[in-house]
Amino acid sequence: MPSLTCSREASRCSRELASVYRRFSLDHTPWNHPVQERVKTNTHGSTHILQIVYSSHFAAMLTRKTGGQWRIVGGSLRAGQAAGMHEKLRSPERGTNSMICTTQQRGRTSNGTHPQFSFLLMMILILMAMAVPPGSVQAQEADAEVLVAEGILAYEAKRYDEAAALFSRAVATDPRNARAFYYLALCHLARGQAELAIAPLTALHTLRPTDPEATYQLGVAHFATKHYDKAAPLLEDVFRLEPDRENLGFYVGFLRYRQKNYNGAEAALSVSRSADQDIRQLTMFYRGLALGILGLSDQAQAELASAQRMQPTSPITGASVRIQEALTATTRVTDPQRLRMQLAVGGYYDDNVAVNPRKSSDQVAELLRSRNTQSPGFVTSARGDYAWYRKGPIESTVTYSYYQTVNTDSGAGSFNIQDHLGGLSGVYRGTVGTMPYEIGGQYSYDYMLLGLKGFLSRHTVTLPATFVPPAITLPALGRMDNLTTLLYRFQRKSFFTEPGNSDIRFAPESRDAFNNMIGVLHAFRFRQDTIIVSVGYQHDTEAASGSSFAYSGNRLQLGG
């Protein structure tokens, strides 16, 4: 079966995910952008950044230059307080401000001020920084900000060990510094240590429980360490808010596929967005598997073919080729079976072939009771179906069936029944969103003979529509699949040699009629269809020529 093959191939490909996990762990967002900013060098001199640091022990001026730049960092400063402050960088945690000051080694600065004025400004800023008491919350936050800034420089230079040490010191200094936790996790992931990233990301999620970014990163870390049960609720929460987030559709689709929620998996994978070819190929691969299990073989083959073209030399390509061959082989086996025939022969004993009435005082009824009505007999039925057109989701079939009863008692031979039926039907299969469906139509005409004389003819038009709603999980019962069928039937019945056709006295007994029936049937399927419970309802209206046979009724169906 294709579904069995799909499952085996999916397990073979699980190891291919490992190389992809570590590359798609954390993304930059506005609140976690690096604190450093680029400052253009003046044409008349070099631009410097001065760092004024709050420390629990002292306030000092750092003179380390980075690309000819110095940085001023202050907790009580505001942009625009003094000339030469070009830019304010805001920290999201405590409102700490970082400002860029420019000085010039000789001549005037770019804004026309003298170097002496800039030096005086720097001294004022230093004195303002020293006004903050050592050991205060503001000082600790500023210390952490400096460590984070240093760590980001090391991280972007790919010195991950050094950066991790700085971020660890930052979170120890300020346990509420979300950016430090974020970049600490980034360092662990960059070193291929996804399991170490979970702790700082958990702390980040605790600090920002409603932040989709924090939730997403923690979910991806659990995904990378194959803690799928922990990753699923986190990523599902983000998927509801941001279904088009890059790579998220693949993560959610893969998790749903593991849970055998193939409709949901196909839905998530169909909206997946990724700039990486590996992720895109895996998305197509698992979407093809889900479509194959749902019975949409043509769509599954098309998706697997796209996955093969994405990266022809990838290991996933080999697996997708094998699955596509299995689906194609299944189609080949099915295609030649366009003609199906069935023949059945049986026997019976009927104690009231003529349908004699019960004993009564009615003289006419008593005369009818005298007819020979008991007889053994044989029954034969034959049916042939030929799928004359089958292409893609469309299939059309012609049908013929024959039915015959033979009563061996000669007295009941006039009640032998023979029926001939011919029909033409067509179906279309597809999906609405992620829900598979099948819509069909059928026309049939049957002619019945009673004792080799024409008795009844019927024209019947049937319009069924079948849908496969998403599966749900119920407490104690587990996974429940669903199947819903809507049905409409129109029938025109004509009886031959009716007494009411020639004698007005029997007009109310005429059985010629138009019949309309509409109904719905829903099947609850458990344990892969080993247990099925069906509930249905039908409304039936018979508009007969004779009032004795006209009716309107309701039918409730319950079965398993």
CSV table of C-alpha atoms in Angstrom, one decimal, residues 5 15 28 47 140 167 174 183 196 259 306 328 337 382 418 429 508 521 547 553:
chain,number,residue,atom,x,y,z
A,5,THR,CA,5.6,2.7,1.8
A,15,ARG,CA,18.0,11.6,10.2
A,28,HIS,CA,16.9,38.5,14.7
A,47,THR,CA,35.2,59.4,14.5
A,140,GLN,CA,23.9,46.6,37.3
A,167,PHE,CA,26.4,36.7,27.8
A,174,ASP,CA,21.0,41.2,35.3
A,183,TYR,CA,22.2,35.8,22.4
A,196,LEU,CA,22.3,24.0,26.0
A,259,GLN,CA,0.9,12.7,15.0
A,306,SER,CA,9.0,18.8,-7.5
A,328,THR,CA,2.9,4.9,-9.8
A,337,GLN,CA,-8.9,-3.0,-13.8
A,382,ALA,CA,-25.0,-10.4,-12.7
A,418,GLN,CA,-36.7,-10.2,-14.1
A,429,ARG,CA,-12.0,13.9,-6.6
A,508,PRO,CA,-56.5,6.4,-6.0
A,521,LEU,CA,-24.8,10.1,6.5
A,547,SER,CA,-53.6,9.3,-3.2
A,553,GLY,CA,-41.7,10.6,5.6
